[in-house]
Amino acid sequence: MIKIDQLTKSFVFKDDRLVAINNVSATIQDGEFLGIIGSSGAGKSTLLRCLSLIEKPDQGTIWLDDVDLFKLKGKDLIRMRRQLGIVFQGYHLLEQRTVFDNIAFPLRLTHMKEEEITQRVDSLIQLVGLSGKSSSYPSQLSGGQKQRVAIARALTSEPTLLLCDEPTSALDVVTTKAILDLLKEIHRKTNVTVIIITHELSVVKSACDRMIVMNEGQFVEDGKVIDIFASPSHPMTKLLLSYQEGVL
Amino acid sequence: MSDLLIKGLLDTLTIVFMSTLFSFIGGFPLGVLLVIWKKEGIAPWVIGEKILGSLVNVIRSIPFIILMIALFPITRLIVGRGYGVNASIVALVIGAIPFVARLVESALEEVDDGLIKAAITMGATPWQIVTKVYLIESIPSLIRSVSLTMITLVGYAAMAGAVGGGGLGDIAIRYGLHRYQTDIMLITIVMMVILVQLIQNIFHFLAVSLDRRRITN
Ligand SMILES: Nc1ncnc2c1ncn2[C@@H]1O[C@H](COP(=O)(O)OP(=O)(O)OP(=O)(O)O)[C@@H](O)[C@H]1O
Ligand SMILES: [Mg+2]
């Protein structure tokens, strides 16, 4: 269970203070498939950076089960990071390494035996549909294939939480659907908790069970996707929905 | 005469190779420190970075020929005398370490910052980030840095030759300039041009063939 507890994060430039996340709280149960949606500048990526432990909040905290994530230091922090799977907005693959070595990378940071690594990586390559590509380099892959590598890499350490920042925003509709189907399949098979950050309502609609709408640093709507689509309450949600009409 | 030139060439090669080797041994770790100590680096230590950065800049801003002469006492202390091949190597290494440090720094800085962040979130320690991400991802640039260092050192070695440092530069000055043997002067120049071309081409080939990004779309 993840508990986001009154989280606040602001950025200060000179005399100006910009509140990117403004006192947000939510509880996410194990095995949920949550979409966080909001327009540009809403604070989504900042929230994800807090969840992935690269940014510290000013106030509040995030609990993972009974661990206060921002109290972790040194070895404990590194161990916790290895338990999170993160798919980044820009893939961020190692350009000088093969698909196999990219996916194996998180495991090679630990003391895992090479046989075990090979076994796990091979099965992930299968899972994400990249059979035959294991010795290709990222520069030889399409955007969708790179995203598959990124997803496989995020799954190597068998995380309990998979965080995805705009996993499909650089992809065309067909590839987007394939990637979302893959994430759904992974979710079904492993029951990993998935949090997707997106600005596309269609992503939330086709993949998520629950959605949170973010606006100006706050959670303005939180509930089941079907319920919110049926009766949005916040003006921002209504606005987002109005743009989507006819598209889906 | 050909014996003289062959000896000169061998001396130059020794000077260039040895000083490249030692300036990388010295400059490489400094380049890494310059990157990781930065405010946004993976092991920030701003004061350390400032001090190291300034030191590097100070040495780099001294013209090499002056540095070489100023280093005479130190060279003499290390190799026993202030002239000859070994003395040149010592002076060149000291002069080239800061140069290499900056080259390594800029090679590592080409690595996508997002990738470094990603590696951190995957639980990589600073040491692992340096050895498994920075160094591997910047291999092509690092190879180019070696090439650039060697080529620069061919030139500097010739300058060192002018103050009795041995090698082709020494011959060019002693015979070509002081004894008006223009043919020797020309031959040494041609040899140095060929040497530079060879270094350039070999390392360019290496950098390109080891770069896995070459098959781009
Ligand atoms: N490192 C930073 N320094 C200063 N301001 C920042 C920083 N990161 C984010 N911000 C500001 O915080 C606000 C929220 O940014 P954030 O990147 O979280 O938005 P977002 O919802 O992810 O938007 P997008 O959909 O465009 O990616 C923005 O106004 C942004 O300018
Ligand atoms: Mg964003």
Coordinates of C-alpha atoms and ligand atoms in Angstrom, one line a residue:
Chain A
M1 CA 0.0 0.0 0.0
I2 CA 1.2 3.5 -0.9
K3 CA 0.1 6.4 1.1
I4 CA 0.8 9.9 -0.2
D5 CA 0.4 12.0 2.9
Q6 CA -0.1 15.8 2.6
L7 CA 2.7 16.1 0.2
T8 CA 3.9 19.6 -0.7
K9 CA 6.7 20.5 -3.0
S10 CA 7.6 24.0 -4.2
F11 CA 10.4 25.5 -6.2
V12 CA 12.0 28.8 -5.4
F13 CA 13.5 31.2 -7.9
K14 CA 14.8 34.4 -6.5
D15 CA 11.8 35.9 -4.7
D16 CA 9.3 33.8 -6.5
R17 CA 7.9 30.6 -5.0
L18 CA 6.1 28.1 -7.2
V19 CA 4.0 25.4 -5.5
A20 CA 4.3 22.4 -7.9
I21 CA 2.5 20.0 -5.5
N22 CA 0.1 21.5 -3.0
N23 CA -0.8 19.3 0.0
V24 CA -2.0 16.2 -1.8
S25 CA -3.0 13.0 -0.2
A26 CA -4.1 9.6 -1.6
T27 CA -3.9 6.0 -0.7
I28 CA -3.2 3.4 -3.4
Q29 CA -3.8 -0.2 -2.7
D30 CA -1.6 -3.0 -3.8
G31 CA -2.5 -4.2 -7.3
E32 CA -4.3 -1.0 -8.4
F33 CA -3.9 0.4 -11.9
L34 CA -4.0 4.1 -11.3
G35 CA -3.8 6.9 -13.9
I36 CA -2.8 10.4 -12.8
I37 CA -3.9 13.0 -15.4
G38 CA -3.5 16.7 -15.7
S39 CA -2.6 19.4 -18.1
S40 CA 1.0 20.6 -18.6
G41 CA 2.5 22.1 -15.5
A42 CA -0.1 20.5 -13.2
G43 CA 2.8 18.9 -11.2
K44 CA 2.6 15.3 -12.5
S45 CA 6.3 14.8 -13.2
T46 CA 7.2 16.5 -9.9
L47 CA 4.9 14.0 -8.1
L48 CA 6.5 11.1 -10.0
R49 CA 10.0 12.4 -9.1
C50 CA 8.9 12.3 -5.4
L51 CA 7.5 8.8 -5.8
S52 CA 10.7 7.7 -7.4
L53 CA 12.8 9.2 -4.6
I54 CA 14.8 11.6 -6.7
E55 CA 13.1 14.7 -5.3
K56 CA 12.4 15.4 -1.6
P57 CA 9.1 17.1 -0.7
D58 CA 9.0 20.2 1.5
Q59 CA 6.3 18.8 3.6
G60 CA 4.4 15.6 4.0
T61 CA 5.7 12.2 3.0
I62 CA 5.0 9.0 1.2
W63 CA 4.6 5.7 2.9
L64 CA 5.2 2.4 1.3
D65 CA 3.6 -0.1 3.6
D66 CA 5.1 1.1 6.9
V67 CA 8.2 2.7 5.5
D68 CA 8.5 6.5 5.4
L69 CA 10.3 6.8 2.1
F70 CA 11.9 10.1 2.8
K71 CA 13.5 8.9 6.0
L72 CA 15.5 6.4 4.1
K73 CA 19.3 6.9 3.8
G74 CA 22.4 5.2 2.4
K75 CA 22.0 1.5 1.9
D76 CA 18.3 1.4 2.8
L77 CA 17.6 4.1 0.2
I78 CA 19.5 2.2 -2.5
R79 CA 17.7 -1.0 -1.5
M80 CA 14.3 0.7 -1.7
R81 CA 15.1 2.2 -5.1
R82 CA 15.9 -1.3 -6.4
Q83 CA 12.3 -2.2 -5.4
L84 CA 10.7 0.4 -7.6
G85 CA 10.3 0.0 -11.3
I86 CA 10.2 3.3 -13.3
V87 CA 9.5 3.9 -16.9
F88 CA 10.7 7.4 -17.8
Q89 CA 9.3 9.9 -20.2
G90 CA 12.3 9.7 -22.6
Y91 CA 13.2 6.0 -22.4
H92 CA 16.7 6.8 -21.1
L93 CA 18.3 3.6 -22.4
L94 CA 22.1 2.9 -22.4
E95 CA 23.0 3.7 -26.0
Q96 CA 26.2 1.7 -25.9
R97 CA 24.6 -1.5 -24.7
T98 CA 22.4 -4.2 -26.2
V99 CA 18.8 -4.7 -25.4
F100 CA 19.8 -7.6 -23.2
D101 CA 22.3 -5.6 -21.3
N102 CA 19.9 -2.7 -20.8
I103 CA 17.3 -5.0 -19.3
A104 CA 20.0 -6.8 -17.2
F105 CA 21.4 -3.5 -16.0
P106 CA 19.4 -3.2 -12.7
L107 CA 20.3 -6.8 -11.8
R108 CA 24.0 -6.3 -12.5
L109 CA 24.0 -3.6 -9.9
T110 CA 23.3 -6.3 -7.4
H111 CA 25.2 -9.6 -6.7
M112 CA 22.9 -11.8 -8.7
K113 CA 24.4 -14.7 -10.5
E114 CA 24.8 -14.4 -14.3
E115 CA 22.7 -17.5 -15.0
E116 CA 19.8 -16.2 -13.0
I117 CA 20.1 -12.8 -14.7
T118 CA 20.1 -14.5 -18.2
Q119 CA 17.0 -16.5 -17.2
R120 CA 15.1 -13.5 -15.9
V121 CA 16.1 -11.2 -18.8
D122 CA 15.2 -13.8 -21.4
S123 CA 11.7 -14.3 -20.0
L124 CA 11.2 -10.5 -19.8
I125 CA 12.3 -10.2 -23.5
Q126 CA 9.6 -12.7 -24.3
L127 CA 7.0 -10.9 -22.1
V128 CA 7.5 -7.6 -23.8
G129 CA 7.6 -9.1 -27.3
L130 CA 11.2 -8.4 -28.2
S131 CA 12.3 -11.9 -29.0
G132 CA 15.1 -11.8 -31.5
K133 CA 16.1 -8.3 -30.6
S134 CA 18.2 -9.1 -27.6
S135 CA 21.5 -8.3 -29.2
S136 CA 20.3 -5.1 -31.0
Y137 CA 21.3 -1.7 -29.8
P138 CA 18.8 1.0 -28.9
S139 CA 19.7 3.0 -32.0
Q140 CA 18.3 0.1 -34.1
L141 CA 14.9 0.2 -32.4
S142 CA 11.7 2.1 -33.0
G143 CA 10.2 4.2 -30.3
G144 CA 7.7 1.5 -29.4
Q145 CA 10.4 -1.1 -29.1
K146 CA 12.6 1.3 -27.0
Q147 CA 9.6 1.7 -24.7
R148 CA 9.3 -2.1 -24.4
V149 CA 12.9 -2.3 -23.4
A150 CA 12.3 0.4 -20.8
I151 CA 9.3 -1.4 -19.4
A152 CA 11.2 -4.7 -19.3
R153 CA 14.1 -3.0 -17.5
A154 CA 11.7 -1.5 -15.0
L155 CA 10.4 -5.0 -14.3
T156 CA 13.7 -6.8 -13.9
S157 CA 14.0 -6.3 -10.2
E158 CA 10.4 -7.6 -9.7
P159 CA 9.1 -4.3 -8.3
T160 CA 6.0 -4.0 -6.2
L161 CA 5.3 -0.6 -7.8
L162 CA 5.7 0.3 -11.4
L163 CA 5.7 4.0 -12.2
C164 CA 5.3 5.2 -15.7
D165 CA 5.8 8.9 -16.8
E166 CA 4.0 9.6 -20.0
P167 CA 4.8 6.1 -21.3
T168 CA 3.0 6.6 -24.6
S169 CA 3.2 10.4 -25.3
A170 CA 5.9 9.9 -27.9
L171 CA 4.1 7.1 -29.7
D172 CA 1.5 6.8 -32.4
V173 CA -2.0 5.5 -31.6
V174 CA -1.3 1.9 -32.7
T175 CA 1.9 1.6 -30.7
T176 CA 0.2 3.4 -27.8
K177 CA -2.4 0.7 -27.7
A178 CA 0.2 -2.1 -27.9
I179 CA 2.2 -0.6 -25.0
L180 CA -1.0 -0.1 -22.9
D181 CA -2.0 -3.7 -23.7
L182 CA 1.4 -4.8 -22.6
L183 CA 1.1 -2.9 -19.3
K184 CA -2.3 -4.4 -18.7
E185 CA -1.0 -7.8 -19.4
I186 CA 1.9 -7.3 -17.0
H187 CA -0.5 -6.0 -14.4
R188 CA -2.8 -9.0 -14.8
K189 CA 0.1 -11.5 -14.7
T190 CA 2.1 -10.0 -11.8
N191 CA -0.4 -7.9 -10.0
V192 CA 2.2 -5.2 -9.6
T193 CA 0.7 -1.8 -8.6
V194 CA 0.9 0.5 -11.6
I195 CA 0.8 4.3 -11.6
I196 CA 0.7 5.9 -15.0
I197 CA 1.2 9.6 -15.4
T198 CA -0.3 11.0 -18.5
H199 CA -2.0 14.0 -20.2
E200 CA -4.0 11.8 -22.5
L201 CA -7.4 10.9 -21.3
S202 CA -7.6 8.0 -23.8
V203 CA -4.7 6.3 -21.9
V204 CA -6.6 6.5 -18.6
K205 CA -9.8 5.3 -20.2
S206 CA -8.3 2.3 -21.9
A207 CA -5.9 1.1 -19.2
C208 CA -6.7 2.4 -15.7
D209 CA -9.2 1.3 -13.1
R210 CA -8.8 4.4 -11.0
M211 CA -7.9 8.0 -11.9
I212 CA -6.7 11.1 -10.2
V213 CA -7.0 14.4 -11.9
M214 CA -4.3 16.9 -11.0
N215 CA -4.7 20.6 -11.5
E216 CA -2.3 23.4 -10.3
G217 CA -0.6 21.0 -7.9
Q218 CA -3.7 19.6 -6.3
F219 CA -5.7 16.4 -6.7
V220 CA -9.1 17.7 -7.8
E221 CA -10.8 14.4 -8.6
D222 CA -10.1 10.9 -7.5
G223 CA -12.2 7.8 -8.2
K224 CA -13.1 5.0 -10.5
V225 CA -12.5 5.8 -14.1
I226 CA -16.1 4.8 -15.1
D227 CA -17.6 6.9 -12.4
I228 CA -15.6 10.0 -13.3
F229 CA -16.3 9.6 -17.0
A230 CA -20.0 9.3 -16.2
S231 CA -20.2 12.2 -13.8
P232 CA -17.1 14.5 -13.6
S233 CA -17.4 17.0 -10.7
H234 CA -14.4 19.4 -11.1
P235 CA -14.4 21.9 -13.9
M236 CA -10.9 20.7 -15.0
T237 CA -12.2 17.2 -15.4
K238 CA -15.1 18.4 -17.4
L239 CA -12.7 20.4 -19.6
L240 CA -10.5 17.4 -20.2
L241 CA -13.5 15.2 -21.0
S242 CA -15.0 17.8 -23.3
Y243 CA -11.8 17.7 -25.5
Q244 CA -12.0 14.0 -25.7
E245 CA -15.5 13.7 -27.1
G246 CA -15.6 12.2 -30.5
V247 CA -12.0 11.1 -30.2
L248 CA -12.8 7.9 -28.5
Chain B
M1 CA 71.5 11.4 -41.1
S2 CA 68.8 8.7 -41.3
D3 CA 70.0 7.3 -38.0
L4 CA 69.5 10.7 -36.5
L5 CA 66.0 11.0 -37.8
I6 CA 65.0 7.5 -36.8
K7 CA 66.3 8.1 -33.3
G8 CA 64.3 11.4 -33.3
L9 CA 61.2 9.7 -34.4
L10 CA 61.5 7.0 -31.8
D11 CA 62.1 9.6 -29.1
T12 CA 59.1 11.5 -30.2
L13 CA 56.9 8.4 -30.2
T14 CA 58.2 7.5 -26.8
I15 CA 57.5 11.0 -25.5
V16 CA 54.0 11.1 -27.0
F17 CA 52.9 7.7 -25.9
M18 CA 54.3 7.8 -22.4
S19 CA 53.1 11.3 -21.7
T20 CA 49.6 10.4 -23.1
L21 CA 49.5 7.4 -20.9
F22 CA 50.6 9.2 -17.7
S23 CA 48.5 12.3 -18.4
F24 CA 45.4 10.0 -18.6
I25 CA 46.4 8.1 -15.5
G26 CA 46.5 11.5 -13.8
G27 CA 43.9 13.5 -15.6
F28 CA 41.2 10.9 -16.0
P29 CA 40.2 10.6 -12.3
L30 CA 40.3 14.4 -12.1
G31 CA 37.9 14.7 -15.0
V32 CA 35.6 12.2 -13.3
L33 CA 35.8 14.2 -10.0
L34 CA 35.0 17.5 -11.9
V35 CA 31.8 15.9 -13.1
I36 CA 30.6 14.1 -10.0
W37 CA 31.5 16.9 -7.6
K38 CA 29.3 19.5 -9.4
K39 CA 26.3 20.8 -7.6
E40 CA 24.0 18.7 -9.8
G41 CA 26.5 15.8 -9.8
I42 CA 26.1 12.4 -8.3
A43 CA 28.4 13.1 -5.4
P44 CA 28.3 16.8 -5.0
W45 CA 31.1 18.6 -3.3
V46 CA 31.0 22.1 -4.5
I47 CA 34.2 23.4 -2.7
G48 CA 36.2 20.5 -4.0
E49 CA 35.0 21.1 -7.5
K50 CA 35.8 24.8 -7.3
I51 CA 39.3 24.3 -6.0
L52 CA 40.1 21.5 -8.5
G53 CA 38.5 23.5 -11.4
S54 CA 40.6 26.6 -10.5
L55 CA 43.8 24.6 -10.3
V56 CA 43.1 23.1 -13.7
N57 CA 42.5 26.5 -15.2
V58 CA 45.6 28.0 -13.7
I59 CA 47.9 25.4 -15.1
R60 CA 46.0 25.4 -18.5
S61 CA 46.5 29.2 -18.8
I62 CA 50.3 29.0 -18.4
P63 CA 51.8 28.8 -21.9
F64 CA 53.4 25.4 -22.2
I65 CA 56.9 26.6 -23.0
I66 CA 56.9 28.7 -19.8
L67 CA 55.5 25.9 -17.7
M68 CA 58.2 23.6 -19.0
I69 CA 61.0 26.0 -18.1
A70 CA 59.4 26.7 -14.7
L71 CA 59.2 23.0 -14.1
F72 CA 63.0 22.4 -14.6
P73 CA 63.8 22.1 -10.9
I74 CA 60.9 19.6 -10.4
T75 CA 61.9 17.6 -13.5
R76 CA 65.4 17.5 -12.4
L77 CA 64.3 16.2 -9.0
I78 CA 62.2 13.4 -10.6
V79 CA 64.4 12.3 -13.5
G80 CA 67.8 13.7 -12.4
R81 CA 68.2 16.2 -15.2
G82 CA 66.3 19.0 -16.9
Y83 CA 66.7 17.9 -20.5
G84 CA 66.2 14.8 -22.6
V85 CA 63.3 12.5 -23.3
N86 CA 62.4 11.7 -19.7
A87 CA 62.5 15.3 -18.7
S88 CA 60.2 16.1 -21.5
I89 CA 57.7 13.4 -20.5
V90 CA 57.5 14.8 -16.9
A91 CA 56.9 18.3 -18.1
L92 CA 54.4 17.2 -20.7
V93 CA 52.5 15.1 -18.3
I94 CA 52.1 17.9 -15.8
G95 CA 51.1 20.3 -18.5
A96 CA 48.6 17.8 -20.1
I97 CA 46.9 16.5 -16.9
P98 CA 44.6 19.5 -16.6
F99 CA 43.9 19.4 -20.4
V100 CA 42.9 15.7 -20.1
A101 CA 40.8 16.4 -17.0
R102 CA 38.8 19.0 -19.0
L103 CA 38.5 16.7 -22.0
V104 CA 37.3 13.8 -19.9
E105 CA 34.9 16.1 -18.1
S106 CA 33.3 17.3 -21.3
A107 CA 33.1 13.7 -22.7
L108 CA 31.3 12.5 -19.6
E109 CA 29.0 15.5 -19.6
E110 CA 27.7 14.5 -23.0
V111 CA 26.0 11.5 -21.3
D112 CA 22.3 12.2 -21.0
D113 CA 21.4 13.5 -17.6
G114 CA 18.1 11.7 -17.6
L115 CA 20.0 8.4 -18.0
I116 CA 22.1 9.2 -14.9
K117 CA 18.9 10.0 -13.0
A118 CA 17.4 6.8 -14.2
A119 CA 20.5 4.8 -13.0
I120 CA 20.2 6.5 -9.6
T121 CA 16.5 5.4 -9.4
M122 CA 17.5 1.9 -10.3
G123 CA 19.7 1.8 -7.2
A124 CA 23.1 2.4 -8.7
T125 CA 25.8 3.6 -6.3
P126 CA 27.9 6.6 -7.4
W127 CA 30.8 4.2 -8.2
Q128 CA 28.5 2.1 -10.3
I129 CA 27.2 5.1 -12.1
V130 CA 30.8 6.2 -13.0
T131 CA 32.0 2.7 -14.1
K132 CA 28.8 1.3 -15.7
V133 CA 27.1 4.4 -17.1
Y134 CA 29.5 7.4 -17.5
L135 CA 32.5 5.5 -18.8
I136 CA 30.7 3.0 -21.0
E137 CA 28.3 5.6 -22.6
S138 CA 31.1 8.0 -23.3
I139 CA 33.6 5.5 -24.9
P140 CA 33.5 7.1 -28.3
S141 CA 34.1 10.6 -26.9
L142 CA 36.8 9.3 -24.6
I143 CA 38.6 7.7 -27.6
R144 CA 38.5 11.1 -29.4
S145 CA 40.0 12.7 -26.2
V146 CA 42.9 10.3 -26.4
S147 CA 43.4 11.2 -30.0
L148 CA 43.2 14.9 -29.3
T149 CA 45.6 14.6 -26.4
M150 CA 48.2 12.7 -28.5
I151 CA 48.0 15.2 -31.3
T152 CA 48.4 18.1 -28.9
L153 CA 51.3 16.3 -27.3
V154 CA 53.1 15.9 -30.7
G155 CA 53.1 19.6 -30.9
Y156 CA 54.1 20.2 -27.3
A157 CA 56.8 17.5 -27.6
A158 CA 58.3 19.5 -30.5
M159 CA 58.3 22.6 -28.3
A160 CA 59.9 20.7 -25.5
G161 CA 62.5 19.7 -28.1
A162 CA 63.4 23.4 -28.6
V163 CA 64.7 23.5 -25.0
G164 CA 66.6 20.3 -25.3
G165 CA 63.8 17.8 -24.8
G166 CA 64.8 15.4 -27.5
G167 CA 62.8 14.0 -30.3
L168 CA 62.0 15.5 -33.8
G169 CA 61.5 19.0 -32.5
D170 CA 65.0 18.9 -31.0
I171 CA 66.5 17.8 -34.3
A172 CA 64.5 20.4 -36.3
I173 CA 65.9 23.2 -34.1
R174 CA 69.4 21.9 -33.8
Y175 CA 70.0 20.9 -37.4
G176 CA 67.3 22.7 -39.3
L177 CA 67.4 26.0 -37.6
H178 CA 70.9 26.4 -36.2
R179 CA 72.8 24.6 -38.9
Y180 CA 70.6 25.7 -41.8
Q181 CA 70.0 22.1 -42.9
T182 CA 66.7 22.8 -44.5
D183 CA 66.3 19.2 -45.7
I184 CA 66.3 17.9 -42.2
M185 CA 63.8 20.6 -41.1
L186 CA 61.5 19.6 -43.9
I187 CA 61.8 15.9 -43.2
T188 CA 61.0 16.3 -39.6
I189 CA 58.0 18.4 -40.5
V190 CA 56.7 15.8 -42.9
M191 CA 57.2 13.1 -40.3
M192 CA 55.2 15.0 -37.7
V193 CA 52.4 15.7 -40.2
I194 CA 52.2 12.0 -41.1
L195 CA 52.3 11.1 -37.4
V196 CA 49.4 13.4 -36.6
Q197 CA 47.4 12.0 -39.6
L198 CA 48.0 8.5 -38.5
I199 CA 46.9 9.2 -34.9
Q200 CA 43.9 11.0 -36.2
N201 CA 42.8 8.3 -38.5
I202 CA 43.4 5.3 -36.3
F203 CA 41.5 6.8 -33.4
H204 CA 38.7 8.1 -35.6
F205 CA 38.3 4.6 -36.9
L206 CA 38.3 3.2 -33.4
A207 CA 35.8 5.7 -32.1
V208 CA 33.4 5.1 -35.0
S209 CA 33.6 1.4 -35.0
L210 CA 33.1 1.2 -31.2
D211 CA 30.1 3.6 -31.2
R212 CA 26.9 1.6 -31.0
R213 CA 24.9 4.7 -31.9
R214 CA 26.2 4.7 -35.5
I215 CA 23.2 2.9 -36.9
T216 CA 20.9 5.8 -36.4
N217 CA 17.6 6.4 -38.2
Ligands
LIG1 N1 13.3 21.6 -11.2 C1 12.4 22.5 -11.2 N2 12.7 23.8 -10.9 C2 11.8 24.8 -11.0 N3 10.5 24.6 -11.3 C3 10.1 23.4 -11.6 C4 11.0 22.3 -11.6 N4 10.3 21.2 -12.0 C5 9.1 21.6 -12.2 N5 8.9 22.9 -12.0 C6 7.7 23.6 -12.1 O1 6.7 23.0 -11.4 C7 5.4 22.9 -12.1 C8 5.0 21.5 -12.4 O2 5.9 20.9 -13.2 P1 5.8 19.4 -13.7 O3 6.9 19.1 -14.5 O4 5.6 18.6 -12.5 O5 4.5 19.4 -14.6 P2 3.8 18.3 -15.4 O6 2.4 18.2 -14.9 O7 4.6 17.1 -15.4 O8 3.7 18.9 -16.8 P3 3.9 18.3 -18.3 O9 2.7 17.6 -18.7 O10 4.2 19.5 -19.2 O11 5.1 17.3 -18.2 C9 5.7 23.7 -13.4 O12 5.2 25.0 -13.3 C10 7.2 23.7 -13.5 O13 7.6 24.9 -14.2
MG2 MG 5.8 16.0 -17.0

